Amino acid sequence: MTYSRALVRSAQLLGMTVLTLAQFVLTVLPSGVVVVAPGIAVRRLTNRWRALFGDWLGREIPVPYQPEPEPPRPDEEGLYRHDNQLYRSPRVPAYLRRVDWFAKDPALARDLTWMLWFPLVVVLVVPLGLPVAPRAVDLVARWSEARLRPVAGPRRSEPKRSERVLLAWARCGLLALSAVVQVVLFAVTVLCFALGFGLGLVFLIPLGLTHFRWLASLRREWAAWAGVTIEPPYTARKRPELRPDGLYRVDRSLYKTAGMAEFNARWQWIWHDAASWRDLLWLVADALVVGVVAGVPVAAGIYGAWWLALPWVWTQWFGAQSSRWYGALDGNRTAGLLAGIALVAVSFALAGTAVGLASRWSAVLLRPTAKEQLRRRVERLTQTRADAVDAQAAEVRRIERDLHDGAQARLISVGLTLGAIERLMDTDPDAARKLVAQARETSQTALSELRALVRGIHPPVLSERGLPDAVRALALDTAADVTVTGRLDGRPAAPVESAAYFAVSELLANAVRHGRAAHILVHIASADGLLRITVTDDGHGGADPSRGTGLRGIERRLGTFDGTLALHSPAGGPTVASLELPCALSSPKTSTS
């Protein structure tokens, strides 16, 4: 690369800094609102940058995004499903699928990190590297390639300490930006309340309590940065009930039109939901708390680097003139440099702690109340008990059908054959002997079918050897290479043990059949009254409970015992399924060594 071309590319990089900052804002803000189109549009701009850096480096930078979702298909009733909601038209579920495709793509976080850091990298590297402009441009292009290309493999090692520190500081910047947005959203809420209660525009009152829920949901996701899980706290929305007389009922009120009934149902749902008011309190309090907690490290880092350290480098290397206060501490530029470095160091040191404090603080107001958690627990247990009854009835019908069509029919055949043998014993002994052999073969077939049926109900190895050895026996019949680790100091209750066994069996089958896994690791352990089983495979990932009945069946099976299934299956793998079942272990009956 010639020096003149490097200068042209340096000017291009400096011009891109403004575009990437605008791109960052257009990606972050609309992606949380109902309008995701701007975020998808700026993704095309990111692809343009990939092509540009690929041309500079002389190699193609692959696009890391997941493939676009398939259009929704109707079920047998002609309805379209997205998560746990059914729709009459495919437009809404198709849009929600695109929202999930955009917002939950792991490549989005890498794009945002690049957009946030690119202006700072360019401002620091390009001006200082003007004497060696080709190397400076190449350094920026290589760094951008590392951030914008797909992750190298399905397994990624733990990030280095420097990467964790920079990521924590970038997250602090996002939290500080969120606090600023909250102030604007609170002003919108005040305006909605003023117009709603003051001028009678009542339709604005529910909007004043819900228009910022996208940000609250986004902050619940960001709480996972510090390992804090916050579930959505909102109660289920009630729909108007159509009465036989043609009126619509909402609680104790009747309405003539569906539109008015729907509006009042939504009004009551929002107004009486405690989570709406807790969200409003969070909107006000969080802007102050997080603005200070996350804003201080960000402000310290920016002030230390931009206003103290960088001016010293600029004046020393390029001889530029500046005012006495810019880049100086009490008129001393060396003291300003040292203070700037100290402020940046303190900023990076406090970033991780600030993210943790902000996440734990968000959980105080954004998580469900104890009453709502109890209501959900009762609702979930009621549903799982109903599912268990239905599953048990279906299992009984299957056993009856298998017995009737299989073993019972063969035993009847054996009885008829024995009757024929009895008649032929004196008149035709040779024919009787042939019928004896036939009866023996039929009885052996019936016995095999009965054994297979018993194994499907409760495998004998599970009763005799316990769960770890039963899973090891299951691994021998799996097409992939399965390694089973861990041990149990006792035996769980038989129903819990059976549920765990069949859940692991389904996960192993899914890993081989759908994930094309070659190696699977199963770890079994028990602690704190919980049976924990982790199944990890090296398949291509992408497992989704909403797209199949197998994982849903596992959730229902575990839910009967108040157990849970946690699934992490990004595109490209690996897939990690974690099962947890509350149980107490009894004394072991057999060794599992």
XYZ file of C-alpha atoms in Angstrom:
593
model
C 0.000 0.000 0.000
C 1.423 3.360 -1.016
C 1.614 6.198 1.469
C -0.766 8.396 -0.549
C -3.384 5.638 -0.693
C -2.970 5.102 3.043
C -3.694 8.810 3.635
C -6.877 8.529 1.577
C -7.970 5.486 3.560
C -7.128 7.281 6.804
C -9.491 10.072 5.784
C -12.117 7.436 5.009
C -11.724 5.940 8.485
C -12.076 9.348 10.144
C -15.242 9.980 8.156
C -16.621 6.576 9.128
C -16.440 7.428 12.835
C -19.489 9.693 12.589
C -21.410 7.124 10.555
C -20.673 4.292 12.977
C -21.827 6.363 15.970
C -25.096 7.128 14.167
C -25.294 3.479 13.165
C -24.875 2.426 16.802
C -27.758 4.659 17.917
C -30.024 3.448 15.092
C -29.252 -0.168 15.988
C -29.698 0.071 19.761
C -32.758 2.297 20.082
C -35.160 0.951 17.442
C -34.270 -2.682 18.149
C -36.092 -2.490 21.448
C -39.178 -0.715 20.111
C -41.863 -2.212 17.898
C -39.978 -0.898 14.863
C -37.005 -3.111 14.069
C -36.664 -2.117 10.398
C -34.045 0.622 11.034
C -31.860 -1.879 12.890
C -32.063 -4.355 10.016
C -31.345 -1.551 7.542
C -28.127 -0.502 9.300
C -27.056 -4.140 9.264
C -26.646 -3.722 5.512
C -24.308 -0.826 6.244
C -22.238 -3.116 8.468
C -21.985 -5.559 5.573
C -20.707 -2.654 3.462
C -17.935 -2.077 6.002
C -17.084 -5.810 5.889
C -16.718 -5.616 2.126
C -14.586 -2.470 2.432
C -12.171 -3.971 4.967
C -12.099 -7.206 2.968
C -10.966 -5.256 -0.110
C -8.262 -3.519 1.907
C -6.977 -6.804 3.359
C -7.324 -8.756 0.132
C -9.637 -11.428 1.556
C -13.347 -11.871 2.123
C -14.837 -11.331 5.585
C -17.733 -13.828 5.970
C -21.125 -12.567 7.118
C -21.847 -14.019 10.604
C -25.630 -13.527 10.776
C -28.047 -16.387 11.243
C -30.300 -17.197 8.264
C -33.596 -15.359 8.151
C -36.505 -17.219 9.760
C -38.932 -19.201 7.659
C -42.447 -17.811 7.260
C -44.910 -19.158 9.858
C -47.096 -22.050 8.857
C -50.670 -22.609 10.000
C -51.577 -25.441 12.333
C -54.484 -27.803 11.879
C -56.881 -25.052 13.028
C -55.501 -22.513 10.568
C -53.845 -20.445 13.345
C -50.254 -19.194 13.411
C -48.140 -19.649 16.535
C -45.355 -17.568 18.029
C -44.125 -18.717 21.436
C -47.292 -19.255 23.490
C -49.576 -16.980 21.453
C -51.820 -17.889 18.516
C -52.674 -15.463 15.708
C -55.228 -15.556 12.920
C -52.948 -13.812 10.427
C -49.297 -14.703 9.654
C -48.201 -11.044 9.607
C -47.708 -10.563 13.355
C -45.870 -13.867 14.041
C -43.744 -13.307 10.928
C -42.754 -9.870 12.212
C -42.061 -11.188 15.726
C -39.877 -13.899 14.238
C -37.856 -11.247 12.441
C -37.550 -9.294 15.696
C -36.219 -12.398 17.490
C -33.947 -13.190 14.540
C -32.449 -9.713 14.703
C -32.318 -9.096 18.461
C -31.202 -12.585 19.583
C -28.486 -13.094 16.979
C -25.126 -13.397 18.820
C -23.510 -11.444 15.968
C -25.515 -8.352 16.991
C -23.512 -7.972 20.206
C -20.248 -8.180 18.258
C -21.499 -5.578 15.775
C -22.491 -3.230 18.604
C -19.106 -3.663 20.288
C -17.355 -2.803 17.031
C -19.573 0.267 16.431
C -18.955 1.522 19.966
C -15.178 1.109 19.916
C -14.450 1.885 16.262
C -14.482 5.719 16.608
C -12.167 5.574 19.634
C -9.772 3.137 17.921
C -9.647 5.281 14.778
C -9.122 8.538 16.720
C -6.330 6.983 18.764
C -4.572 5.010 16.012
C -4.929 7.048 12.805
C -3.674 10.504 13.956
C -0.843 8.986 15.989
C 0.082 6.661 13.138
C 0.309 9.241 10.370
C 4.109 8.788 10.071
C 3.425 5.094 9.347
C -0.024 5.487 7.800
C -0.068 2.158 5.893
C 0.563 0.207 9.095
C -2.029 2.232 11.017
C -4.713 1.615 8.380
C -3.829 -2.077 8.243
C -4.066 -2.302 12.057
C -7.571 -0.783 12.083
C -8.693 -3.067 9.235
C -7.365 -6.190 10.974
C -8.995 -5.194 14.266
C -12.316 -4.582 12.494
C -12.045 -7.935 10.735
C -11.541 -9.678 14.084
C -14.720 -8.059 15.462
C -16.926 -8.405 12.373
C -16.146 -11.937 11.233
C -17.975 -15.033 12.545
C -16.762 -16.698 15.720
C -14.029 -19.159 14.786
C -15.651 -22.297 16.190
C -18.509 -23.614 18.269
C -16.418 -23.499 21.411
C -14.892 -20.216 22.451
C -12.340 -19.949 25.206
C -12.836 -17.600 28.082
C -12.071 -13.981 27.110
C -8.845 -12.481 28.333
C -8.850 -10.149 31.283
C -8.278 -7.130 29.035
C -11.257 -8.135 26.880
C -13.469 -8.552 29.953
C -12.464 -5.122 31.239
C -13.150 -3.421 27.908
C -16.464 -5.259 27.564
C -17.510 -4.208 31.064
C -16.663 -0.584 30.265
C -18.675 -0.762 27.028
C -21.604 -2.178 28.986
C -21.321 0.699 31.422
C -21.609 3.013 28.445
C -24.811 1.263 27.331
C -26.240 1.535 30.859
C -25.409 5.243 31.015
C -27.060 5.749 27.616
C -30.089 3.850 28.936
C -30.339 6.267 31.876
C -30.426 9.213 29.485
C -33.153 7.536 27.410
C -35.148 6.894 30.601
C -35.282 10.617 31.348
C -36.772 11.244 27.905
C -39.275 8.403 28.325
C -40.347 9.695 31.729
C -41.077 13.062 30.137
C -43.287 11.240 27.603
C -45.113 9.519 30.489
C -45.730 12.851 32.235
C -47.083 14.272 28.973
C -49.418 11.283 28.489
C -50.760 11.617 32.043
C -51.200 15.374 31.670
C -53.150 15.020 28.419
C -55.058 11.972 29.656
C -56.224 13.321 33.009
C -56.189 16.997 32.104
C -57.796 17.052 28.633
C -59.680 13.767 28.820
C -57.558 11.904 26.250
C -57.944 8.695 28.250
C -56.428 6.499 25.537
C -53.037 8.056 26.375
C -53.096 6.902 30.009
C -52.354 3.193 29.286
C -49.722 4.347 26.810
C -48.053 6.342 29.569
C -47.571 3.129 31.562
C -46.468 0.849 28.728
C -44.512 2.816 26.118
C -41.234 2.203 27.992
C -41.700 -1.535 28.582
C -39.313 -2.265 25.715
C -36.518 -0.625 27.688
C -37.467 -2.471 30.881
C -37.387 -5.765 28.947
C -34.014 -4.842 27.469
C -32.634 -4.096 30.924
C -33.877 -7.467 32.166
C -31.807 -9.079 29.428
C -28.791 -6.915 30.280
C -28.987 -8.095 33.896
C -27.659 -11.440 32.648
C -24.293 -9.686 32.158
C -23.789 -10.041 35.913
C -25.447 -13.458 36.153
C -28.761 -12.012 37.377
C -31.918 -13.568 35.922
C -35.040 -11.385 35.878
C -38.276 -12.897 34.612
C -40.975 -10.677 33.062
C -43.310 -9.672 35.916
C -46.498 -8.901 33.999
C -49.719 -10.761 34.672
C -51.593 -12.544 31.905
C -53.886 -10.316 29.892
C -57.605 -11.118 30.040
C -59.636 -11.037 26.853
C -63.254 -9.866 26.593
C -65.819 -12.658 26.834
C -68.576 -12.764 24.207
C -71.908 -13.548 25.848
C -74.828 -15.344 24.162
C -76.760 -12.041 24.044
C -74.066 -10.492 21.811
C -72.536 -8.290 24.521
C -68.879 -8.387 25.551
C -68.057 -8.857 29.223
C -64.971 -7.501 30.968
C -65.114 -8.426 34.657
C -68.473 -6.980 35.765
C -68.957 -4.567 32.868
C -70.778 -5.203 29.583
C -69.989 -3.535 26.245
C -71.766 -3.478 22.922
C -68.683 -3.314 20.676
C -65.582 -5.472 20.649
C -63.294 -2.435 20.263
C -64.536 -0.742 23.439
C -64.418 -4.024 25.351
C -60.842 -4.654 24.172
C -59.799 -1.119 25.173
C -61.261 -1.429 28.673
C -59.804 -4.906 29.127
C -56.368 -3.556 28.236
C -56.928 -0.517 30.470
C -57.800 -2.678 33.490
C -54.977 -5.091 32.780
C -52.394 -2.295 32.712
C -53.898 -0.181 35.517
C -54.348 -3.032 38.021
C -51.058 -4.788 37.262
C -48.592 -3.961 40.036
C -45.735 -4.470 37.567
C -46.867 -1.395 35.589
C -46.393 0.885 38.577
C -43.167 -0.808 39.590
C -41.899 -0.189 36.048
C -42.820 3.488 36.393
C -40.987 3.705 39.720
C -38.015 1.978 38.097
C -38.080 4.456 35.207
C -37.598 7.355 37.640
C -35.316 5.799 40.254
C -33.155 3.798 37.880
C -32.260 6.861 35.816
C -30.750 8.401 38.951
C -29.107 5.287 40.392
C -27.705 3.822 37.174
C -26.874 7.276 35.864
C -24.497 7.650 38.800
C -23.309 4.027 39.134
C -22.567 3.508 35.424
C -22.053 7.125 34.436
C -19.138 7.770 36.807
C -16.792 5.109 35.297
C -17.767 6.156 31.760
C -17.279 9.858 32.464
C -13.974 9.203 34.218
C -12.671 7.145 31.301
C -13.751 9.648 28.645
C -12.481 12.674 30.547
C -9.199 11.002 31.426
C -8.505 9.799 27.885
C -9.988 12.580 25.750
C -9.474 15.709 27.816
C -6.237 14.907 29.701
C -4.130 12.107 28.165
C -4.821 12.533 24.430
C -4.121 16.328 24.338
C -0.667 15.711 25.836
C 0.102 13.193 23.075
C -1.273 15.562 20.451
C 0.788 18.573 21.571
C 3.986 16.609 22.203
C 4.000 14.727 18.900
C 2.531 17.278 16.550
C 3.331 20.558 18.307
C -0.284 21.710 18.159
C -1.344 24.597 20.360
C -4.266 24.417 22.763
C -5.664 26.370 25.701
C -4.138 26.204 29.175
C -6.954 24.153 30.708
C -7.348 21.595 27.894
C -5.136 18.610 28.698
C -3.629 20.237 31.772
C -4.087 19.958 35.519
C -3.615 23.342 37.172
C -1.750 24.430 34.045
C 0.644 21.452 34.177
C 0.309 19.131 31.174
C 2.439 16.347 32.679
C 0.226 16.303 35.757
C -2.773 16.227 33.410
C -1.323 13.198 31.599
C -0.764 11.331 34.870
C -4.216 12.257 36.140
C -5.759 11.149 32.831
C -4.039 7.755 32.980
C -5.170 7.339 36.593
C -8.747 8.230 35.721
C -8.805 5.711 32.849
C -7.375 3.016 35.134
C -9.973 3.754 37.830
C -12.690 3.771 35.170
C -11.739 0.319 33.907
C -11.352 -1.012 37.456
C -14.848 0.131 38.483
C -16.649 -0.925 35.293
C -17.274 -4.553 36.270
C -18.473 -3.624 39.748
C -20.758 -0.954 38.292
C -22.377 -3.445 35.899
C -22.990 -5.878 38.766
C -24.509 -3.198 40.998
C -26.746 -1.935 38.183
C -27.970 -5.463 37.423
C -28.771 -6.266 41.053
C -30.483 -2.910 41.469
C -32.608 -3.486 38.365
C -33.768 -6.812 39.781
C -35.237 -5.048 42.843
C -38.028 -3.377 40.840
C -38.110 -5.278 37.544
C -38.586 -8.811 38.865
C -42.020 -10.279 39.724
C -43.368 -9.661 43.200
C -43.535 -12.513 45.709
C -47.309 -12.692 45.193
C -46.912 -12.918 41.428
C -44.206 -15.583 41.768
C -46.503 -17.647 43.998
C -49.384 -17.234 41.538
C -47.188 -18.377 38.653
C -45.910 -21.320 40.644
C -49.448 -22.460 41.452
C -50.499 -21.936 37.831
C -47.511 -23.859 36.534
C -48.035 -26.747 38.963
C -51.722 -26.878 38.064
C -50.873 -27.044 34.372
C -48.168 -29.668 34.819
C -50.464 -31.803 36.949
C -53.110 -31.629 34.221
C -50.467 -32.522 31.613
C -49.345 -35.426 33.785
C -52.888 -36.763 34.040
C -53.337 -36.473 30.260
C -49.970 -38.109 29.609
C -50.780 -40.920 32.040
C -54.128 -41.533 30.370
C -52.467 -41.571 26.943
C -49.821 -43.992 28.240
C -52.486 -46.308 29.637
C -54.288 -46.273 26.274
C -51.025 -47.054 24.489
C -50.309 -49.993 26.791
C -53.842 -51.304 26.329
C -53.492 -51.001 22.549
C -50.106 -52.712 22.507
C -51.372 -55.545 24.707
C -54.540 -55.966 22.665
C -52.871 -55.868 19.258
C -49.686 -57.671 20.232
C -49.257 -60.041 23.171
C -52.977 -60.716 23.686
C -53.516 -61.679 20.056
C -50.502 -63.971 20.088
C -51.569 -65.643 23.351
C -55.022 -66.271 21.881
C -53.291 -67.790 18.862
C -51.270 -70.033 21.196
C -54.487 -71.163 22.911
C -56.152 -72.018 19.606
C -53.029 -73.866 18.470
C -52.979 -75.909 21.676
C -56.621 -76.843 21.069
C -55.752 -78.045 17.574
C -52.799 -80.007 18.973
C -55.096 -81.700 21.453
C -57.383 -82.861 18.647
C -54.508 -84.084 16.441
C -52.453 -85.909 19.095
C -54.130 -89.287 18.388
C -54.979 -88.968 14.701
C -52.009 -87.043 13.201
C -48.959 -86.856 15.549
C -46.721 -85.327 12.844
C -49.083 -82.373 12.312
C -49.410 -81.988 16.089
C -45.604 -81.715 16.445
C -45.520 -78.987 13.763
C -48.195 -77.089 15.653
C -46.183 -77.455 18.894
C -43.183 -75.809 17.220
C -45.446 -73.049 15.892
C -46.956 -72.496 19.339
C -43.475 -72.304 20.888
C -42.400 -69.669 18.317
C -45.562 -67.624 18.891
C -45.111 -67.721 22.664
C -41.495 -66.542 22.358
C -42.630 -63.645 20.144
C -45.300 -62.712 22.694
C -42.705 -62.846 25.484
C -40.350 -60.545 23.532
C -43.156 -58.068 22.939
C -44.062 -58.102 26.643
C -40.431 -57.475 27.611
C -40.189 -54.561 25.148
C -43.421 -53.162 26.562
C -42.121 -53.446 30.127
C -38.853 -51.735 29.169
C -40.877 -48.874 27.671
C -42.821 -48.495 30.908
C -39.880 -48.801 33.307
C -36.516 -50.218 32.196
C -35.352 -53.077 34.427
C -31.785 -51.727 34.484
C -33.146 -48.527 36.058
C -34.757 -50.444 38.892
C -31.782 -52.758 39.398
C -28.775 -50.465 38.934
C -30.000 -46.898 39.398
C -29.961 -43.798 37.216
C -26.212 -43.412 36.425
C -25.817 -47.002 35.250
C -29.126 -46.876 33.379
C -27.893 -43.808 31.497
C -24.612 -45.613 30.758
C -26.603 -48.520 29.325
C -28.586 -46.008 27.295
C -25.327 -44.522 26.005
C -24.260 -47.911 24.609
C -27.312 -47.903 22.321
C -26.693 -44.349 21.073
C -25.078 -43.795 17.683
C -22.829 -40.994 19.010
C -19.869 -41.279 21.377
C -21.468 -40.694 24.804
C -19.475 -40.116 27.992
C -21.317 -40.305 31.316
C -19.697 -38.706 34.371
C -20.757 -38.055 37.947
C -22.355 -40.220 40.580
C -25.168 -40.171 43.107
C -24.792 -41.001 46.788
C -28.283 -42.443 46.906
C -31.389 -43.177 44.875
C -34.004 -40.577 43.970
C -37.656 -41.464 44.266
C -38.713 -43.920 41.562
C -40.992 -41.475 39.678
C -38.276 -38.785 39.664
C -35.673 -41.317 38.564
C -37.905 -42.491 35.718
C -38.650 -38.920 34.572
C -34.928 -38.082 34.525
C -34.084 -41.278 32.611
C -36.605 -40.723 29.835
C -35.689 -37.008 29.615
C -32.020 -37.940 29.061
C -33.103 -40.567 26.531
C -35.033 -37.947 24.542
C -32.115 -35.475 24.673
C -29.658 -38.093 23.403
C -32.000 -39.012 20.563
C -32.467 -35.340 19.621
C -28.705 -34.695 19.689
C -28.057 -37.517 17.219
C -31.146 -37.192 15.026
C -31.473 -33.404 14.757
C -28.112 -32.024 15.924
C -25.916 -34.586 14.102
C -23.727 -34.734 17.215
C -20.664 -36.963 17.264
C -19.700 -36.542 20.931
C -22.060 -36.131 23.882
C -21.216 -35.556 27.553
C -23.732 -36.386 30.289
C -22.965 -35.255 33.838
C -25.124 -36.403 36.759
C -24.902 -34.829 40.204
C -26.995 -34.025 43.241
C -26.670 -31.087 45.621
C -28.907 -28.953 47.832
C -31.895 -31.237 47.329
C -31.690 -31.023 43.519
C -30.901 -33.704 40.979
C -28.887 -31.960 38.240
C -28.169 -33.515 34.848
C -26.289 -31.679 32.091
C -26.245 -33.002 28.520
C -23.710 -31.296 26.224
C -23.271 -32.191 22.556
C -21.101 -30.873 19.711
C -23.937 -30.761 17.159
C -24.859 -27.815 14.972
C -27.225 -26.332 17.606
C -30.344 -24.337 16.916
C -32.600 -26.426 19.177
C -35.840 -24.607 19.978
C -38.658 -26.017 22.167
C -41.229 -24.011 20.207
C -40.422 -25.875 16.977
C -40.975 -29.422 18.158
C -42.838 -31.643 20.578
C -39.851 -33.551 22.017
C -38.446 -30.727 24.138
C -41.954 -29.628 25.093
C -42.590 -33.169 26.261
C -39.463 -33.069 28.419
C -40.607 -29.801 29.975
C -44.020 -31.282 30.755
C -42.469 -34.452 32.153
C -40.131 -32.505 34.454
C -42.805 -29.948 35.325
C -44.835 -32.707 36.947
C -42.190 -32.807 39.676
C -41.581 -29.020 39.667
C -38.444 -29.575 37.630
C -36.986 -27.331 34.939
C -35.200 -27.625 31.598
C -32.701 -24.896 30.667
C -31.532 -24.998 27.055
C -28.650 -23.074 25.454
C -28.327 -23.941 21.785
C -26.856 -21.181 19.591
C -26.551 -21.729 15.858
C -23.386 -23.712 15.239
C -23.480 -25.274 18.709
C -22.676 -26.505 21.196
C -26.039 -27.404 22.741
C -26.190 -27.537 26.534
C -29.355 -28.868 28.193
C -29.554 -28.629 32.004
C -32.176 -30.588 33.930
C -33.035 -29.866 37.550
C -35.422 -31.967 39.627
C -36.144 -31.383 43.328
C -35.655 -34.668 45.148
C -34.224 -36.256 48.262
C -31.866 -39.206 47.859
C -32.467 -42.426 49.744
C -29.791 -44.907 50.697
C -28.256 -46.555 47.632
C -29.521 -50.064 46.927
C -26.765 -50.987 44.531
C -23.337 -49.751 43.627
C -22.971 -47.638 40.535
C -19.262 -48.078 40.134
